[in-house]
Structures are given as structure tokens and as C-alpha cells.
Short mmCIF file of C-alpha atoms in Angstrom, two decimals:
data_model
loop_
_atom_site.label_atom_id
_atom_site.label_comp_id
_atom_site.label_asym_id
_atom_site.label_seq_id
_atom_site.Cartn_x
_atom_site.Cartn_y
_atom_site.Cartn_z
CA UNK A 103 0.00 0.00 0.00
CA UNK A 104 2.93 2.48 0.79
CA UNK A 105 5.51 3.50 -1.39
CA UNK A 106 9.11 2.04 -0.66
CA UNK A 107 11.20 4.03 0.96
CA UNK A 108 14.71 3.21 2.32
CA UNK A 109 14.66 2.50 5.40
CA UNK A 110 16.75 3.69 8.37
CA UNK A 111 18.77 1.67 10.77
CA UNK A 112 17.55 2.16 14.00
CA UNK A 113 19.93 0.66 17.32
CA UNK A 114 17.50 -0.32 20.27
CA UNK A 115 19.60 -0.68 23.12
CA UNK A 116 17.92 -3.04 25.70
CA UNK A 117 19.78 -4.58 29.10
CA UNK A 118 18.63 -6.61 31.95
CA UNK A 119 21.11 -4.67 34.50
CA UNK A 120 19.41 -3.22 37.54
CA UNK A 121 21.19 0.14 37.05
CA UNK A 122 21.23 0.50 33.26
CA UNK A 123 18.85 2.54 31.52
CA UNK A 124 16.20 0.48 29.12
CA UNK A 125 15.24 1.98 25.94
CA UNK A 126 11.89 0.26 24.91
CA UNK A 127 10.08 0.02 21.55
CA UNK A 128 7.44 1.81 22.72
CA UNK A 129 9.73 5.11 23.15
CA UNK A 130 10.68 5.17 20.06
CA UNK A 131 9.95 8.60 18.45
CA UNK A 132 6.89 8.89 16.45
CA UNK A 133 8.75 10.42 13.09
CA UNK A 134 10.88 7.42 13.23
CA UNK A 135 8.20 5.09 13.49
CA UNK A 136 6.23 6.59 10.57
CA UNK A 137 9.37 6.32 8.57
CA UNK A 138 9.61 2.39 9.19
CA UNK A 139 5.84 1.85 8.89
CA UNK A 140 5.50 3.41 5.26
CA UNK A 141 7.82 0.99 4.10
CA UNK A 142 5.92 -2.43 5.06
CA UNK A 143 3.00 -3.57 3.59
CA UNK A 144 -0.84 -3.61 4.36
CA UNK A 145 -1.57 -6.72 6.22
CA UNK A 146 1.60 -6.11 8.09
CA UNK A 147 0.39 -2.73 9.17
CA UNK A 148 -3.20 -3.90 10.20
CA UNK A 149 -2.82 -7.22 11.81
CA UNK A 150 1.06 -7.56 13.32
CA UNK A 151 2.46 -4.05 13.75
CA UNK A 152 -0.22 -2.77 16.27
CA UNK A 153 0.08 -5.82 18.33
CA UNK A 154 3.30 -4.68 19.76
CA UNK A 155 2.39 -1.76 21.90
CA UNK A 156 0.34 0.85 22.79
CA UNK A 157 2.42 3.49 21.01
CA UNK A 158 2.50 1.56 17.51
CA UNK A 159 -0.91 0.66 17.33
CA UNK A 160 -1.34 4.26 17.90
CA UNK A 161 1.34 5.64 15.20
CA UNK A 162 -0.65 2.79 12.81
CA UNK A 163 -3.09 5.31 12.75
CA UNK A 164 -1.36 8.43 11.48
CA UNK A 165 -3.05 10.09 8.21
CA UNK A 166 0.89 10.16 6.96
CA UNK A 167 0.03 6.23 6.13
CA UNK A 168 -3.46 6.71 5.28
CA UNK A 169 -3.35 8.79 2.09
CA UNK A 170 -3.45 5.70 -0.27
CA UNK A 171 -5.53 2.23 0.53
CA UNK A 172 -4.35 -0.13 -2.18
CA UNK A 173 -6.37 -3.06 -2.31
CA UNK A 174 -4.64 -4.15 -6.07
CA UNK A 175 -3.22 -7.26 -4.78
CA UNK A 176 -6.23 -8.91 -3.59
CA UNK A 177 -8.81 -10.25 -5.58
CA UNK A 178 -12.27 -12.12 -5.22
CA UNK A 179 -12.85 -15.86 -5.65
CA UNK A 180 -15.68 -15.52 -8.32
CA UNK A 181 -17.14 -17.24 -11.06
CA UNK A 182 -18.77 -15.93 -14.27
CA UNK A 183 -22.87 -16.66 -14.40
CA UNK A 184 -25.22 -16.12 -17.59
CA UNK A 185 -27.56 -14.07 -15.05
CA UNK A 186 -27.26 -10.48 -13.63
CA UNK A 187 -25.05 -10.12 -11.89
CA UNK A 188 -23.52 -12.16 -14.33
CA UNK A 189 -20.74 -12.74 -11.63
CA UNK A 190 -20.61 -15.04 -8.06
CA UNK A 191 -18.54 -14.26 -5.21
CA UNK A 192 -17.95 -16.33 -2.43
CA UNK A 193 -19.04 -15.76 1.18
CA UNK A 194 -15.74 -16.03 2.51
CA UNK A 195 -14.21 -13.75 -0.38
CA UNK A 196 -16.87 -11.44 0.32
CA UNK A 197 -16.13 -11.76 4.07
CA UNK A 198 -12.63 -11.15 4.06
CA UNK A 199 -13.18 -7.87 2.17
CA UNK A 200 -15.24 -6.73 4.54
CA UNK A 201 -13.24 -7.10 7.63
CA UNK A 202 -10.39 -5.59 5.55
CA UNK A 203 -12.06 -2.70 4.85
CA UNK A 204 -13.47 -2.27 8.49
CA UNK A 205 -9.77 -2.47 9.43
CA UNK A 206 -8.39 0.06 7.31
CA UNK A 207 -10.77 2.57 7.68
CA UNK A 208 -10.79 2.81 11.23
CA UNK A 209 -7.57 3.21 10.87
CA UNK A 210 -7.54 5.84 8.39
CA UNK A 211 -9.51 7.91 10.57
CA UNK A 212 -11.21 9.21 6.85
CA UNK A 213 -7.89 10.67 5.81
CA UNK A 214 -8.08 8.51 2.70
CA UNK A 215 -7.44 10.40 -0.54
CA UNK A 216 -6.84 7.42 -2.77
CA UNK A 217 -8.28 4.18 -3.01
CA UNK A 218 -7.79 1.34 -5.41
CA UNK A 219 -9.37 -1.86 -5.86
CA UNK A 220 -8.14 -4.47 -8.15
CA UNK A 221 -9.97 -5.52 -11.17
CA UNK A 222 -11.22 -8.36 -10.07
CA UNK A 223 -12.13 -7.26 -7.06
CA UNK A 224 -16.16 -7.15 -6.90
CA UNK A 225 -17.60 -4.65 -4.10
CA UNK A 226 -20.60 -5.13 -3.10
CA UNK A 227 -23.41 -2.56 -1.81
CA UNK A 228 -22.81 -2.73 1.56
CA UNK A 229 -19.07 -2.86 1.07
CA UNK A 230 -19.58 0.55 -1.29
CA UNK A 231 -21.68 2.20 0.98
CA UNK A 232 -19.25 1.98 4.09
CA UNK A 233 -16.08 3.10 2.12
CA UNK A 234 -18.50 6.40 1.25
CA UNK A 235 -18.95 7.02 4.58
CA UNK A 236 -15.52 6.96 6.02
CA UNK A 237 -13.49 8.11 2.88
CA UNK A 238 -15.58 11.44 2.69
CA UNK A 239 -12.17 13.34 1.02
CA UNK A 240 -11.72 10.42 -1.64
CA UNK A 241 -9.57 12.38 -4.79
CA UNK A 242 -9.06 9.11 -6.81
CA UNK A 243 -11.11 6.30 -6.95
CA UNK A 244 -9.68 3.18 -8.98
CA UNK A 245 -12.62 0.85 -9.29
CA UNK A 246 -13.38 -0.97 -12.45
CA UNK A 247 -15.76 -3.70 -11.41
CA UNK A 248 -19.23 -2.68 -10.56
CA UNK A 249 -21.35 -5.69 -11.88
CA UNK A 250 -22.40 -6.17 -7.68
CA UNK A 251 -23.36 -2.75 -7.27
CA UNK A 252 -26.74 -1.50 -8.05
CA UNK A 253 -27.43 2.28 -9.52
CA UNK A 254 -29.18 3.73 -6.37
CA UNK A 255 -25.62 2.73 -3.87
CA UNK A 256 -23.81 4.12 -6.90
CA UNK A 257 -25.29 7.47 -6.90
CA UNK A 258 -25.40 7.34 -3.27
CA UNK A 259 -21.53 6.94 -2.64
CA UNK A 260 -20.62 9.60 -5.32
CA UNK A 261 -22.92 12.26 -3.43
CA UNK A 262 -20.39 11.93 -0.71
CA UNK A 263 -17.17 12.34 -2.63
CA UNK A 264 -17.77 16.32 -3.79
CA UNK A 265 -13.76 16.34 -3.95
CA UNK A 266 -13.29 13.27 -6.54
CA UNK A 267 -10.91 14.49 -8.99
CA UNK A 268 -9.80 11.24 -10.83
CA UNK A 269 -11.96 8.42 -11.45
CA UNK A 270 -11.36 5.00 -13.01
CA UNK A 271 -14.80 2.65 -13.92
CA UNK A 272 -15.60 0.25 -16.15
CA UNK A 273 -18.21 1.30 -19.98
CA UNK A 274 -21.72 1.07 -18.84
CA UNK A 275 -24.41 -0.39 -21.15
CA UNK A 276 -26.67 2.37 -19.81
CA UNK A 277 -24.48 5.65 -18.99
CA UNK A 278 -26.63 8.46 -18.88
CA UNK A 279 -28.24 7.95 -15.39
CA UNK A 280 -25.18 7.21 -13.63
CA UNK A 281 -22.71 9.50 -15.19
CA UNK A 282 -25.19 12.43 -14.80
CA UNK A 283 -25.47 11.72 -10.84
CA UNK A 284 -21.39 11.75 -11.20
CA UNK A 285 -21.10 14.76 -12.67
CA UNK A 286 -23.96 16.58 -10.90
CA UNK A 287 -21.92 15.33 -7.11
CA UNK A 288 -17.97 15.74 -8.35
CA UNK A 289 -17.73 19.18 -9.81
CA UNK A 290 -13.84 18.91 -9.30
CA UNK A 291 -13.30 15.42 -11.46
CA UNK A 292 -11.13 16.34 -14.42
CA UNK A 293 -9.43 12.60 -14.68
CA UNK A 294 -11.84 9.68 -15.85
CA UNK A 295 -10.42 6.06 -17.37
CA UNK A 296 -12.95 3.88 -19.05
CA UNK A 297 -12.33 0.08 -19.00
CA UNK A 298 -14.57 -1.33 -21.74
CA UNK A 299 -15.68 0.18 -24.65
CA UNK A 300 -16.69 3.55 -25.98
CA UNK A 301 -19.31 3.63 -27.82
CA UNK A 302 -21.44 7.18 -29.29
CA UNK A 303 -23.70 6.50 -26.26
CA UNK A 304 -21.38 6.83 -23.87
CA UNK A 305 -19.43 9.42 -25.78
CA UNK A 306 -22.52 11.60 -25.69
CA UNK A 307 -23.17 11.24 -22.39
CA UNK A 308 -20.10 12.07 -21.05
CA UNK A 309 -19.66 14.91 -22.82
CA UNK A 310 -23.40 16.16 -21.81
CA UNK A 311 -22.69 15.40 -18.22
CA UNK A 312 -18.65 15.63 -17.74
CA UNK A 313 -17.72 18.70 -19.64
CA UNK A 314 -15.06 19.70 -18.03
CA UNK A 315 -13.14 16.70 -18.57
CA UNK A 316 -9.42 17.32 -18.91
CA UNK A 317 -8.07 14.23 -19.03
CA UNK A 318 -9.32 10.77 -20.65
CA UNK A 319 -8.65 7.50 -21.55
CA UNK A 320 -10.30 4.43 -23.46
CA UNK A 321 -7.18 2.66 -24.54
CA UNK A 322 -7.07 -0.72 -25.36
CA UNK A 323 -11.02 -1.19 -26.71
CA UNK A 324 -13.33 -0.81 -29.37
CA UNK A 325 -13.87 2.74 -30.30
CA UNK A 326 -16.72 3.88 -33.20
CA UNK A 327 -15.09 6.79 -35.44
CA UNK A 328 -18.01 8.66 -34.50
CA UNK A 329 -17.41 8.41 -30.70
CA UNK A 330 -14.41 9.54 -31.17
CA UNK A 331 -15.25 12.21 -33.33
CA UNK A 332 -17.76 13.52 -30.45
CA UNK A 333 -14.96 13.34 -27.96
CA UNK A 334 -12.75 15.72 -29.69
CA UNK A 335 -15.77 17.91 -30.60
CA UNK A 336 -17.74 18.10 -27.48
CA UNK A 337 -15.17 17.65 -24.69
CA UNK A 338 -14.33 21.79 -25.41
CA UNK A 339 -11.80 21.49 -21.92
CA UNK A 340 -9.84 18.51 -22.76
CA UNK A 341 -6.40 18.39 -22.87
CA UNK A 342 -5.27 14.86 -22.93
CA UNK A 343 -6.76 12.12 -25.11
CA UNK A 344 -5.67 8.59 -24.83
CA UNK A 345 -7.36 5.97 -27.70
CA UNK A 346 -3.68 3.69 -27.31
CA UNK A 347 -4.38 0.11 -28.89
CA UNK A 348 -7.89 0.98 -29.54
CA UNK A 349 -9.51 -0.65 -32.76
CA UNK A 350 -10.73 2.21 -34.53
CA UNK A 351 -14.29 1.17 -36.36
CA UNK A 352 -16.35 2.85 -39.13
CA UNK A 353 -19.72 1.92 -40.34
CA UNK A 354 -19.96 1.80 -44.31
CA UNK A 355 -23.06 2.52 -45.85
CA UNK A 356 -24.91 -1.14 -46.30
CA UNK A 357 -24.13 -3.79 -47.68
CA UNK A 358 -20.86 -3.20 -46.70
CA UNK A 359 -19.43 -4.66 -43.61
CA UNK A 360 -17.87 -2.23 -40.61
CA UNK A 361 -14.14 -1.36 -41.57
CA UNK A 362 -11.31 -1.32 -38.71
CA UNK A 363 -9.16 1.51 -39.96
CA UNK A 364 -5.12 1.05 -40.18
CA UNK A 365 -4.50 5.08 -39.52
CA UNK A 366 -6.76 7.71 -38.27
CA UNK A 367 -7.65 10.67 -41.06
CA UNK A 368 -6.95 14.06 -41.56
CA UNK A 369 -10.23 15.23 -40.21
CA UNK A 370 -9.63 13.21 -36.70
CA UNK A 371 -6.19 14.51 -36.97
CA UNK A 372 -7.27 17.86 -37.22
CA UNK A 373 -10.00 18.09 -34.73
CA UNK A 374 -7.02 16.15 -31.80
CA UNK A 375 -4.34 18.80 -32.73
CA UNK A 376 -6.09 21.51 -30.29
CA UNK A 377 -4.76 18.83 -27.28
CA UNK A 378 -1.92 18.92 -25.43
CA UNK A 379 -2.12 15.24 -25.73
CA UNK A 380 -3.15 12.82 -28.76
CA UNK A 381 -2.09 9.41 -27.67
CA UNK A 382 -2.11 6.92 -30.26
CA UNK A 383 -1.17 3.56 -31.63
CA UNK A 384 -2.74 1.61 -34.20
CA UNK A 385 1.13 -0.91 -35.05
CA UNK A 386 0.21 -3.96 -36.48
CA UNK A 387 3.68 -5.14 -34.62
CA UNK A 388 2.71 -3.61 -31.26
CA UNK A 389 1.76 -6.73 -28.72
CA UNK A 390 -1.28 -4.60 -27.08
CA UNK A 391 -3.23 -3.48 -30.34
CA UNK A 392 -2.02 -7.37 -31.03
CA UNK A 393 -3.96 -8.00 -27.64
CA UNK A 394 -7.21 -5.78 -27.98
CA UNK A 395 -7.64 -7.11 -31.54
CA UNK A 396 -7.57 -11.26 -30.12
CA UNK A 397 -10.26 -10.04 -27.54
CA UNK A 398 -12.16 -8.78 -29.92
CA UNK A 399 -11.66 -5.24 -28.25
CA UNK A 400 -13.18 -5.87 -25.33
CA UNK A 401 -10.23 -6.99 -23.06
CA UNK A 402 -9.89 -10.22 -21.30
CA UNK A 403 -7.85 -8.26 -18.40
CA UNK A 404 -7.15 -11.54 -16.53
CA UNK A 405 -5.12 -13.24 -18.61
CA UNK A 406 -2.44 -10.45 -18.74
CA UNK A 407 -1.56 -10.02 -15.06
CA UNK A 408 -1.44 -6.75 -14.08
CA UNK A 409 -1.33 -4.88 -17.10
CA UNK A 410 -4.86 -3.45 -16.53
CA UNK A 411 -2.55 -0.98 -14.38
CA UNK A 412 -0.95 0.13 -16.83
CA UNK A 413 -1.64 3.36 -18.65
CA UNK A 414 0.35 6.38 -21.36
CA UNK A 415 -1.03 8.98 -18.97
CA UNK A 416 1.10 8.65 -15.90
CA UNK A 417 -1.57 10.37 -13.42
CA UNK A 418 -3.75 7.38 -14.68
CA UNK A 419 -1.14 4.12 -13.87
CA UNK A 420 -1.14 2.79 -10.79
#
């Protein structure tokens, strides 16, 4: 969960003399401690690290620690079903989340700023609506699986995060309700990653309800010419476009069948070069537009590891 930082080498000098002074672990200065702590893990700082005294279960605490929650490594036991859902996760899975997440954000004391879930790691409503309440400063939310979650705890959690700046969530068969409650709650988010496709629907609809988008990216997916063409045109504050390893499509009048360009045109060319930012890459020889073409562009993220963290804009990659 914490960044690695070097850490310091730290002498506690402890003798069983009746006349020698006894420095204890408990006395160890609180700077210090903070210093060790943000270079061990998560379960290390929930479940052993407070066990040893008062003091450290107390510096456990400390918002210096708090700032990120990453829950990336841990996943849920699941299995795909043909009915909504459409996915199964097991009670203990389910369980262990839970606990987890009562853990950490006691500890956090709502200091969180960023919190990441992994892919594969399905919250439910409860789950969703008790992070809400004790991450009420949330800037970045990394959450790409919603298929437990149901509109109305959705909407519900978003109303509390007013300071959301940067948001990552999975395409949406039905966007407008949702993404209007989003942008009606986080007037600051400027930062939004779609997993899935992009189609005009959802291009529409965030540019109706998210204008003030800045930053955006729907790499590795199936993107429509035309939604793209109603990115660039509607999204007026944009300044960084990612459509990396996307599969570019274009409906030709009938009976022709849909044609995956090779290069984007002038006219898309055109309408990008306003951005700061046009990422691109449409390489036959390049393994991820090798990747999103196999899935058909709609990405099978679990059988590449962990490159569903992986992004061209850097405030984006985890």
C-alpha cells in the first residue's frame, strides 16, 4: 500500500542490569516510526504491527500512512454466471473484504485520498456504501468492477465524494443515469479512465454530463469513429486524449461490412491537434493493439496479469 522508501537503521539498546537505563520500543519517536511503517505492507500494518504496543498501534493510525488504501493485490474468488449479476462471489471472499475494509478505515480515521481496488475485485453494496462514509475526502477512486453494485448505492456513494478528482470505472451499457449523478456530485473530477468500450452512447453522455473533462482514456477497446469524433468535438476542456491500442471502427453505408481503420484521417487529426495530448497507436507489430484485436476489443484483463494498471497517462497508472 505504501511507497518504498529506504529504510533507516535504527539501534534499540535493551539490558537486563538493575542500574542500566532500558530503551523500549514503545519510546521510540513517532517520526521514526512513521518512517519504518510506510515501508511495510498492508496486512503487516493492520494485523502484526499494532500488536506490539500501545504506542504503535497508535502511530498505525497516522493520516501520513493513510493517504493511499491499495487493495490491487487482492482479488475475489468468483465465477462468471449467464444471469445479472452475471458474476458469483464467495461468502468467505466477500467476508474477508469486509473485515479488511473495516480495518483500514478505522484506521484511516477518513484521511483517505486514494483508493484502489483491483480488477477483479467485486464490491458489493454494503461494502460501497461503508467506504462512502468513512473516505468522505476520496480524490481518486480506482474501481473498475461494478457488476455487484446496483445504480441507487452508486449514486449514493458519489454524493459523498464532492472532492473526486480522478476516477477509473468500467463502460456502462446504460451511462446516462449514472454519469449524470457523477457529474452533478464531483464538480472537481477532471481525470476519468474507461475500462470497456466507448461507444457514441457513452461518448454523448459524457460529454453532456462531464464537460469539463481534462483528461481521458479508453485505450485498449473498441472505439466507433463517431465516438471519437464527439470526444474531440464536445469535450471543449480537454487536454489529454488517450485511444492507445484501440480498434478504430467505421460503419460503411450497407451492404458493406464495418471497416477497422489502419491510420486515423486528416479530419480526426485535425479536430485532436487543439490537445496537449493525442495518444495513439494503431502498429500492427505492437503486442497490445495485437492483444485488444484477439479479444475482440473488449479486453480479457485476466489473462495479462497486471497490465490493466498500466496506462500512457502517468496520473492514470497505478
Amino acid at each position: 500500500m505504501m511507497p518504498f522508501q529506504k529504510q533507516e537503521k535504527i539501534e534499540v539498546v535493551v539490558t537486563e542490569g538493575g542500574d542500566s537505563p532500558v530503551r523500549r520500543w514503545e519510546d521510540l519517536d513517532i517520526d521514526i516510526l512513521l518512517k519504518i511503517f510506510q515501508s511495510v505492507d498492508l496486512f503487516q500494518l493492520i494485523s502484526i504491527i499494532p500488536q506490539v504496543c500501545r504506542s504503535w498501534q497508535l502511530a498505525c493510525s497516522d493520516q501520513l500512512l493513510w493517504k493511499t488504501l491499495d487493495l490491487s493485490v487482492m482479488q475475489s474468488n468468483f465465477i462468471r454466471i449467464t444471469i445479472p449479476p452475471y458474476v458469483y462471489v464467495d461468502s468467505l471472499s466477500r467476508e474477508k473484504l469486509t473485515h479488511l475494509l473495516k480495518i483500514c478505515l478505522n484506521l484511516s480515521r477518513g484521511n483517505i485520498l486514494t483508493l484502489i481496488f483491483h480488477f477483479n475485485l467485486y464490491v458489493d453494496n454494503n461494502q460501497l456504501a461503508y467506504t462512502a462514509k468513512r473516505c468522505p475526502g476520496l480524490k481518486r477512486l480506482v474501481m473498475p468492477a461494478w457488476e455487484k453494485l446496483e445504480k441507487a448505492t452508486i449514486c449514493s456513494a458519489f454524493r459523498k465524494w464532492k472532492d473526486l478528482e480522478s476516477l477509473m470505472m468500467p463502460s456502462l451499457e446504460e451511462p446516462a443515469y449514472i454519469i449524470k449523478k457523477i457529474g452533478r456530485s464531483c464538480k472537481k473530477l477532471s481525470e476519468l479512465k474507461i475500462m470497456g468500450p466507448c461507444d457514441m452512447l457513452l461518448a454523448s453522455t459524457l460529454v453532456s454530463f462531464l464537460p469539463n473533462l481534462k483528461v481521458l482514456s479508453v485505450r485498449c477497446t473498441e472505439l466507433p469513429k463517431p465516438a471519437l469524433v464527439i470526444l474531440l468535438e464536445g469535450l471543449k476542456q480537454l487536454k489529454v486524449l488517450n485511444i492507445s491500442h484501440c480498434i478504430i471502427t467505421e460503419d460503411l453505408p450497407p451492404p458493406a461490412p464495418m471497416k477497422i481503420l489502419t491510420e486515423l484521417d486528416e479530419s480526426i487529426l485535425e479536430k485532436a491537434s487543439r490537445l496537449d495530448k493525442f495518444l495513439t497507436c494503431m502498429s500492427d507489430s505492437c503486442i497490445m493493439c495485437q492483444r485488444t484485436r484477439n479479444d475482440e476489443g473488449f479486453m480479457k484483463w485476466y489473462k495479462y496479469a497486471d497490465l490493466w494498471k498500466v496506462d500512457e497517462v502517468k496520473s492514470l497508472a497505478i
